[in-house]
XYZ file of C-alpha atoms in Angstrom:
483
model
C -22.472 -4.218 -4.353
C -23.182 -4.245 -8.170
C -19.678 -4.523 -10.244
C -19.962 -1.920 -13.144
C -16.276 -1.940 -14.938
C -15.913 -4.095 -17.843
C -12.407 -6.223 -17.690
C -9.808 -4.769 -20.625
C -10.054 -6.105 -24.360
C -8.531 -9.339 -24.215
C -7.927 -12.345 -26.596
C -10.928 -14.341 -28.225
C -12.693 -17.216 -25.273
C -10.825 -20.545 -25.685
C -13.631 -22.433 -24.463
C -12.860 -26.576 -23.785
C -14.321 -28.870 -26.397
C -16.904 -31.068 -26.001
C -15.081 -34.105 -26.007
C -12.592 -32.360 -22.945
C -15.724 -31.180 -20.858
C -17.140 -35.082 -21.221
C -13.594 -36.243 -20.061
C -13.812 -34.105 -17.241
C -17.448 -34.998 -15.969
C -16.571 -38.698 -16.308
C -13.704 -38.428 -14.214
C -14.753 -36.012 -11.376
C -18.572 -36.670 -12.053
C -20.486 -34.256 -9.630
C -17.439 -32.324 -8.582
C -17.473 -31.222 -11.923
C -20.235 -28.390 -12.814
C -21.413 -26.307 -16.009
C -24.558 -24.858 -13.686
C -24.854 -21.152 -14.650
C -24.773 -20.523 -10.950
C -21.206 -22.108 -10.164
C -20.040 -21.219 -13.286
C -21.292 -17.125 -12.005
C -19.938 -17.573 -8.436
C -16.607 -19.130 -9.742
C -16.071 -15.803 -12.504
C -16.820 -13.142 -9.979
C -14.624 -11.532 -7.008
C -14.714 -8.332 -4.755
C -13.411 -5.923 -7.610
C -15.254 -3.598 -9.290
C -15.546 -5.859 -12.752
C -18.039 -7.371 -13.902
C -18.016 -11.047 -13.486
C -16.475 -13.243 -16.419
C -17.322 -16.943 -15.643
C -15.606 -20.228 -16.686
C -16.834 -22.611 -18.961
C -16.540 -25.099 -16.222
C -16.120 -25.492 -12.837
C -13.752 -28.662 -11.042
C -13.352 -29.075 -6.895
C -10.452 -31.198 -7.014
C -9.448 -33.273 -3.759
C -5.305 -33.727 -4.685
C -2.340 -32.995 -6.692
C -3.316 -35.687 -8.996
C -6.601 -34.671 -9.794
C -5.052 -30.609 -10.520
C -2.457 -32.150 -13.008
C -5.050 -34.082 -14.649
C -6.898 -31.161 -15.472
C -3.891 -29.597 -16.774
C -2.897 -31.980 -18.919
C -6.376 -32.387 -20.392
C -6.743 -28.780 -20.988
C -3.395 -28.058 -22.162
C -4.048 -30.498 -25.075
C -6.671 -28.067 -26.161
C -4.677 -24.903 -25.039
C -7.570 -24.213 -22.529
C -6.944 -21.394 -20.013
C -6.895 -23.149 -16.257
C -7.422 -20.807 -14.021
C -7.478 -21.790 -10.290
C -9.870 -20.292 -7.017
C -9.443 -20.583 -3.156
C -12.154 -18.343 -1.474
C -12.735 -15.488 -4.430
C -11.404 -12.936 -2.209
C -9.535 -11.112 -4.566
C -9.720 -7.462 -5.312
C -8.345 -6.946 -8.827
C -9.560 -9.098 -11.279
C -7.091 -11.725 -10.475
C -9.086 -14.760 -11.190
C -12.261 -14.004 -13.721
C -11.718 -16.180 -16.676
C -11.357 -13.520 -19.812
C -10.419 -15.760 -22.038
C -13.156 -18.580 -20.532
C -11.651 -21.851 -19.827
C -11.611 -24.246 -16.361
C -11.603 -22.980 -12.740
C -9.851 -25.713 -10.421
C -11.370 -25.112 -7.056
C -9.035 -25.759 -3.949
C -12.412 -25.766 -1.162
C -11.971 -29.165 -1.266
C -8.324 -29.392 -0.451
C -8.490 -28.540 3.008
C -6.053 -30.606 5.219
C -3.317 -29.696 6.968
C -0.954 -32.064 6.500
C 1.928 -31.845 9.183
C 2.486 -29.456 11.848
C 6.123 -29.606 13.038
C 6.242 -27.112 15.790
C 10.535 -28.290 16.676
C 10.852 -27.037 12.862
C 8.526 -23.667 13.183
C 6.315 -24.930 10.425
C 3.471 -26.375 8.913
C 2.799 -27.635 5.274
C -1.190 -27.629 4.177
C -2.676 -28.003 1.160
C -3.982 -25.125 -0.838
C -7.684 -24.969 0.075
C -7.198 -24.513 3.630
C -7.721 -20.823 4.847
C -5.919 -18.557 7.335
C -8.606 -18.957 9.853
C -8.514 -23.179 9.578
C -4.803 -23.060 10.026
C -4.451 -20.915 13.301
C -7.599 -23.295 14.604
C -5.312 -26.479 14.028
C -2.515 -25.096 15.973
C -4.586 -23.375 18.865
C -3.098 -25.997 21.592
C 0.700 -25.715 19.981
C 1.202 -22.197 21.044
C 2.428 -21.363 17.643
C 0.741 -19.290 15.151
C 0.269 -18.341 11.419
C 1.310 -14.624 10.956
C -0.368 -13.442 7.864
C -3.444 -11.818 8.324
C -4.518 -10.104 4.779
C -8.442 -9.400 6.627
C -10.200 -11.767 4.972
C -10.307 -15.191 5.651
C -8.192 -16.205 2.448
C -7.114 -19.065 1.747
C -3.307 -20.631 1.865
C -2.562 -21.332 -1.980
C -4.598 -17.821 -2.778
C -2.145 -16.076 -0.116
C 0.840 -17.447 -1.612
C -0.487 -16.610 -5.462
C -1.152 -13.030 -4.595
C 1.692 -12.332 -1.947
C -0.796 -11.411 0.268
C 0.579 -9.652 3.830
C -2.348 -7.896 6.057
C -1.998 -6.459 9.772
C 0.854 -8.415 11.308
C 3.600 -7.187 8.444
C 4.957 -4.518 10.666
C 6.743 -7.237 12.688
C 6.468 -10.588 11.080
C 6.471 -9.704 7.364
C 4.156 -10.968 4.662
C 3.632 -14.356 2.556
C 6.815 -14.310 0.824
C 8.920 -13.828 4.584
C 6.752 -16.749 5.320
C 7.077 -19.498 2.398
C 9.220 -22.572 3.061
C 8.307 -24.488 0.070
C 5.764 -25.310 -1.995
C 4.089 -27.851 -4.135
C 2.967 -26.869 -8.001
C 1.817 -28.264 -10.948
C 3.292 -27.125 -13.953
C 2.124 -26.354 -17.529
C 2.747 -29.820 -18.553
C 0.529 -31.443 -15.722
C 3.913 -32.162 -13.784
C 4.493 -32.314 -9.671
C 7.199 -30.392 -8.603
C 8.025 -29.164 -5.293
C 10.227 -26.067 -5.181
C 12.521 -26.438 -2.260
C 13.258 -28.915 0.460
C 12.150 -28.493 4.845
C 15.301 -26.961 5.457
C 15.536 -23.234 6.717
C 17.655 -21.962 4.326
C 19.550 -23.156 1.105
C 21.667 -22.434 -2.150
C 21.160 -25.333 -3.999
C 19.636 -23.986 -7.372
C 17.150 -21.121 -8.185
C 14.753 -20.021 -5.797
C 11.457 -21.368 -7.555
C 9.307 -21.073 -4.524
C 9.755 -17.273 -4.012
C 9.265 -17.348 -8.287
C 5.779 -18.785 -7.901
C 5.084 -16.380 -4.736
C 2.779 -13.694 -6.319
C 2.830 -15.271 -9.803
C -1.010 -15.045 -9.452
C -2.342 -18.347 -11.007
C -0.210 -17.245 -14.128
C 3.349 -19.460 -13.441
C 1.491 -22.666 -12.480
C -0.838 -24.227 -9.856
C -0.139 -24.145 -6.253
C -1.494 -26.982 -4.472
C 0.478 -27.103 -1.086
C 2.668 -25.008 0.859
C 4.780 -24.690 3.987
C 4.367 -21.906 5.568
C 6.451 -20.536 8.994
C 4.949 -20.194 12.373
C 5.823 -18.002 15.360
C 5.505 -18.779 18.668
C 2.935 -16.588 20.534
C 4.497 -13.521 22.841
C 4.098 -14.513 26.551
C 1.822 -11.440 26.769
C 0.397 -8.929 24.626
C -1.315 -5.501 24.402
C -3.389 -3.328 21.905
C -3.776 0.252 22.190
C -5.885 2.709 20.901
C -4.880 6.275 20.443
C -6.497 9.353 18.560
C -4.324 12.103 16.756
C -5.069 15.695 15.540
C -3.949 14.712 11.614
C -3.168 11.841 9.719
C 0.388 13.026 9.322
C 0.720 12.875 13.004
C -0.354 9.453 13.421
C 1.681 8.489 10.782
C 4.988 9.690 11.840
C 4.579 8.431 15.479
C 4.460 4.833 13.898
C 7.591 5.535 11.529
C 9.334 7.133 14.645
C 8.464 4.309 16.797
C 9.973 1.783 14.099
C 13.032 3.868 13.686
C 13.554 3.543 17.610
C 13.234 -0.064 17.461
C 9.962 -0.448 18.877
C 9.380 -4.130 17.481
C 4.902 -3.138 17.016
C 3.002 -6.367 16.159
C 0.472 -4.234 14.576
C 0.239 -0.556 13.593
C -2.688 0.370 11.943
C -4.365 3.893 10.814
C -8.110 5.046 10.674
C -8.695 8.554 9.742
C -11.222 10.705 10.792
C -14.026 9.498 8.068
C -13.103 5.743 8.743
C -13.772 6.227 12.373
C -17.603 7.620 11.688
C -17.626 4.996 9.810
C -16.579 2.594 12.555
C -18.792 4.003 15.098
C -21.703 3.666 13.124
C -21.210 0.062 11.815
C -19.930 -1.029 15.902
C -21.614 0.427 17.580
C -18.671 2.391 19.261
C -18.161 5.381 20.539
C -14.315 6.336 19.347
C -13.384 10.322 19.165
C -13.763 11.179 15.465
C -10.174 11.571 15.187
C -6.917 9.982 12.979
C -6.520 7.300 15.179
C -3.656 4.277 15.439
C -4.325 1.006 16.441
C -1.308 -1.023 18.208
C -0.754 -3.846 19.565
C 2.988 -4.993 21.546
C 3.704 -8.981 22.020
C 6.775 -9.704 24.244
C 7.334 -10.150 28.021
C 5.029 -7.750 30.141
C 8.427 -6.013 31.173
C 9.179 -5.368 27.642
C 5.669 -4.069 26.676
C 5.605 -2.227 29.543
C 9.210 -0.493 28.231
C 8.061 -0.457 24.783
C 4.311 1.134 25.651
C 6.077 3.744 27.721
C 8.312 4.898 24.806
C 5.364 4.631 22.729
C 3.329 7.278 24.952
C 6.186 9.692 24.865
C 6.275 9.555 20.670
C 2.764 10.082 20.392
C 2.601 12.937 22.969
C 5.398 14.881 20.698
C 2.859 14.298 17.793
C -0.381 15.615 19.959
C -1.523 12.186 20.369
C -3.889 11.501 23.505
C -4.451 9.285 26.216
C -3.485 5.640 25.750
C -6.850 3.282 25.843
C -5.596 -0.289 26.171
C -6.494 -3.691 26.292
C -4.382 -6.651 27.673
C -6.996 -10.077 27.508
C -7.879 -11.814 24.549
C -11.534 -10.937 24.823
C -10.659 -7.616 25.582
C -8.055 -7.138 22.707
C -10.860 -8.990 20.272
C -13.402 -6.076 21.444
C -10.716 -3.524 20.310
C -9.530 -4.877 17.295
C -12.887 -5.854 15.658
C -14.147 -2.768 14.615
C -10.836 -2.016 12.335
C -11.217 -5.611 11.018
C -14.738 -4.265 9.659
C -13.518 -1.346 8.840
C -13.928 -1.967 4.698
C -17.763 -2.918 5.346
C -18.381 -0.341 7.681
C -16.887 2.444 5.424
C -19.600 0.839 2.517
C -22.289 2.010 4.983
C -21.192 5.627 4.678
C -23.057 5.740 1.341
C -25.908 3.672 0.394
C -25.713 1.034 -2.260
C -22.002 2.351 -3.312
C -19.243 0.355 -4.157
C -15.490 0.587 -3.544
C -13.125 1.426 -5.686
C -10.037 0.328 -3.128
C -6.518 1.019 -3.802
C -3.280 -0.147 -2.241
C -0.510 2.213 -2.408
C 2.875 1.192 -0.611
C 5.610 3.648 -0.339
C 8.867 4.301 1.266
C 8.483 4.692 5.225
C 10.224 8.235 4.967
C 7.792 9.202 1.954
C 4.802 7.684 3.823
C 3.065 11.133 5.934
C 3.607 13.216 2.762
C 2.400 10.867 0.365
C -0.847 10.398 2.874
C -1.160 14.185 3.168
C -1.089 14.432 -0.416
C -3.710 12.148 -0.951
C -5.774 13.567 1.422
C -5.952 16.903 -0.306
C -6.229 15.497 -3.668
C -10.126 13.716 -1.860
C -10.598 17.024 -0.562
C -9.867 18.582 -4.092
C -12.202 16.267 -6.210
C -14.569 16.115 -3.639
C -14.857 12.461 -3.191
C -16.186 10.150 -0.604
C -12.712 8.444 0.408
C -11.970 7.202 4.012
C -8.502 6.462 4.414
C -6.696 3.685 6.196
C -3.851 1.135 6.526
C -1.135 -0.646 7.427
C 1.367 2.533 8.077
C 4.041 0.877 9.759
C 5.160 -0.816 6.596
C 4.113 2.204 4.252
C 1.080 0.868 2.782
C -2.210 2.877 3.118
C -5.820 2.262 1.104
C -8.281 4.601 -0.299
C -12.008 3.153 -0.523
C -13.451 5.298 -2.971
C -17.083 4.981 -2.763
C -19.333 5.768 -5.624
C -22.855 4.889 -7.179
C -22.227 2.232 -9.048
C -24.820 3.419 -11.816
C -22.957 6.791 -12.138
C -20.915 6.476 -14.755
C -19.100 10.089 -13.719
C -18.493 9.267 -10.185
C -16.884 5.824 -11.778
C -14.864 7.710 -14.149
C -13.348 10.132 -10.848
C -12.949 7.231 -8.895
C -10.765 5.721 -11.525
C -8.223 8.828 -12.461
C -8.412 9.220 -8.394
C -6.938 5.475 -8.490
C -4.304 7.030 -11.312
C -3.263 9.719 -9.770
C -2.793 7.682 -6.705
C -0.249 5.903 -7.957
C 1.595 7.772 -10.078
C 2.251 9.692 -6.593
C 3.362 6.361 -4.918
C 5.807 5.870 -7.980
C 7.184 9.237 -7.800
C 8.298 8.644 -3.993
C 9.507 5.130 -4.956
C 6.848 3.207 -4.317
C 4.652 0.365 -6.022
C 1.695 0.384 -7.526
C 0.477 -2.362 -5.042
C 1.515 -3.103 -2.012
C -0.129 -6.674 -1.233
C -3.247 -6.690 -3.604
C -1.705 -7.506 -6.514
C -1.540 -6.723 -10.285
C -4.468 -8.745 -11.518
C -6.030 -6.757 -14.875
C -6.588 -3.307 -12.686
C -2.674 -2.881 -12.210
C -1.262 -4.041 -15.212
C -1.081 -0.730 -16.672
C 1.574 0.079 -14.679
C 3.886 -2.337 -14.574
C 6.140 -0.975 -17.041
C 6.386 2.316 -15.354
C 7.386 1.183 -12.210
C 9.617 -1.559 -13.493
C 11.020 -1.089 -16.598
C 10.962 -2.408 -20.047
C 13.522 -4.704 -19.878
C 12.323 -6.043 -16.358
C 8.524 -7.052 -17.587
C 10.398 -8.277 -20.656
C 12.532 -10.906 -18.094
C 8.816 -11.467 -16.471
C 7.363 -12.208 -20.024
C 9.615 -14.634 -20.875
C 9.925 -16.369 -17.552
C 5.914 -16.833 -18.277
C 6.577 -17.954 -22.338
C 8.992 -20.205 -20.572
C 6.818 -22.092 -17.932
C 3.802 -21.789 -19.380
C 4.684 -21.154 -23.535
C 0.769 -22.334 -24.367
C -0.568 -19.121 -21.900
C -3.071 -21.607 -20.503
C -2.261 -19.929 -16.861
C -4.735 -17.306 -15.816
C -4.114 -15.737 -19.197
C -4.126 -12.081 -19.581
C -3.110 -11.334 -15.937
C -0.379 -9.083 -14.752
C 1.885 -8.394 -17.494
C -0.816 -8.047 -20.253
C -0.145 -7.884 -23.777
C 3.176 -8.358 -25.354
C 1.767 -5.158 -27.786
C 1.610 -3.369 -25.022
C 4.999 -3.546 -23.731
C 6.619 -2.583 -27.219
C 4.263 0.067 -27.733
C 5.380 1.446 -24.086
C 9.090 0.908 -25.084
C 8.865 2.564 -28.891
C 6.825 6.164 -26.838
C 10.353 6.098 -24.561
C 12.584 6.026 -26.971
């Protein structure tokens, strides 16, 4: 999939000296590379830009090693700018202004498990997937699920959330404390084990979707929830989108407490069945899953059934083992590469609008015609039950017309999630795509408090410069056209 979108205008490349790159190779030695093919991997992620490498490339092993690097490059002013997995969709961490990726791979231990306390603390290499393998025989869990296998310190820099929101909420509901190095190569952590406290500002929710731009994160812990004696997934099909929608946000207003709620619509389902190998009705179609006692799932399936017959849903197909709950869920896990297929050699443009649960079926419906409208390949799907829905728009990447619909598709989109009081993303983040926006949906005076908490922690801009709230121009231009 061939990125074709050049990143926004941005400052001039503050590229490290030679005397700081030599400083860095003698202390890291090989885990420090300038090979055009580290340097390529390390500037490129799953948006549509094209890549923007580092200058330089360091897999560090410890705090110590991460505020080294910041103090060396904040001597020069040098943009740091850190990776976990490069599984970000919007830009978040290609180096526009050049500088030094920290790499987190190699910080991959989990550190303490402390299953009386409902946590664990890891460093910020280690991925989703890693985590939920160290506490298999705890019978505890790690919630957040964003689809990919992200990892940790990524998560909590782009307040990442995924399939489990619905019931246990996303990274920031998740965050205990966490361990950061600041602009001036200090250690801080940003709160203490206990479960709650009001001792001071809350500077580990402050660096919680910061995106690389407040400081680097270098451990965390994270909550864990014990795992439901028993559980269940369903699959059910519905005659619109609307329909499937509003059986989840009736469900939720009942009090059904869904581990999952997911939507496919008709397109993603062909989509599905081709990539699978399945045979699912080409319908709208929910995926559920219940985790309680099997007297409560059987009480909460039952009211279930009876929403999504008063919305023309149909039968119930379920699954109750782990194998057999696997089978079921796997095909809307591969959903995103299975809806590629639909078109060959495309890419995705893929949006993430969240909105109010009461706005959710209309905004969806809306959406829907405005595909229809422009005629454009767009299967639809998401994580309804807490309002957030995405759009994979797939075009040829050499068409520079089907680019340019995809993007005011991507516009439009979320100027309608603003106008029923949404965001302009839900758990992908601003990165360079969003920043646009952020004005609109927050105010002047708001992304002025965000500006100067950044001039404050990080006054030399060496953070993942040019992320999320852009240029200062930019926001004064925006607030001279209002008044």
């Amino acid at each position: 999939m061939d990125a074709v979108v050049s990143p926004p205008a941005r400052a001039k490349r503050r590229a490290p000296s030679s005397e700081l790159l030599a400083l860095l190779q003698r202390r890291f030695a090989e885990r420090c590379s300038t090979s055009q093919a580290v340097l390529l991997q390390h500037g490129t992620d799953e948006s549509a830009y094209l890549p923007q490498p580092p200058d330089a490339v360091v897999f560090v092993q410890n705090s110590e090693e991460v505020a080294f690097i910041v103090r060396a490059c904040a001597r020069e002013r040098v943009p740091v700018i850190g990776f976990g997995v490069g599984s970000s969709v919007e830009g978040h961490l290609l180096a526009v202004q050049g500088g030094v990726c920290v790499d987190f791979s190699q910080m991959n231990k989990v550190l303490a498990i402390r299953p009386g306390d409902l946590t664990a603390t890891v460093e910020a290499g280690v991925t989703r997937g890693q985590l939920n393998a160290a506490l298999q025989e705890t019978g505890f869990f790690f919630s957040v699920d964003p689809g990919a296998d992200a990892s940790i310190g990524g998560m909590v820099a782009t307040a990442a959330s995924g399939t489990n929101t619905v019931r246990y909420g996303t990274m920031r509901d998740n965050l205990v404390s966490l361990t950061v190095v600041t602009a001036n190569g200090d250690v801080v952590r940003t709160a203490s084990q206990a479960r709650k406290s009001s001792a001071g500002y809350n500077l580990t929710q402050l660096y919680c979707g910061s995106e690389g731009t407040l400081g680097l994160i270098t451990e965390a812990t994270v909550r864990l929830h014990p795992h439901p004696e028993a559980y269940a997934a369903a699959v059910v099909h519905f005659p619109t989108v609307a329909a499937a929608v509003d059986c989840v946000i009736e469900s939720i207003q009942m009090g059904i407490p869904l581990s999952r709620a997911e939507m496919l619509d008709a397109l993603t389902i062909r989509a599905v069945n081709a990539h699978s190998r399945t045979a699912l009705a080409e319908n709208p179609t929910l995926f559920l899953e219940f985790g309680a006692s099997k007297t409560q799932i059987d009480e909460q399936s039952d009211i279930v059934r009876e929403i999504a017959a008063s919305h023309g849903g149909g039968a119930f197909q379920w699954a109750h083992l782990q194998e057999e709950r696997s089978r079921l869920w796997t095909p809307r896990h591969h959903a995103y590469f299975a809806c590629l297929q639909l078109k060959a050699g495309s890419r995705s443009l893929t949006t993430d609008a969240c909105v109010p649960l009461s706005a959710l079926a209309q905004c969806v419906e809306e959406t829907q015609a405005d595909i229809a409208e422009h005629g454009l390949l767009a299967p639809v799907f998401g994580h309804v039950g807490d309002g957030n829905f995405h759009c994979l728009v797939l075009v040829d990447p050499q068409n520079a017309q089907e680019n340019e619909a995809a993007e005011a598709f991507s516009h439009r989109l979320v100027q309608r999630a603003l106008r029923h009081g949404g965001t302009s993303t839900g758990e992908h983040g601003v990165g360079l795509h969003k920043m646009q926006y952020l004005v609109e949906e927050h105010g002047v005076h708001t992304v002025g408090l965000m500006r100067a908490i950044k001039e404050a922690l990080d006054p030399h801009d060496i953070f993942n410069p040019g992320k999320i709230i852009g240029p200062a121009e930019a926001v004064h231009t925006h607030q001279e056209t209002q008044e």
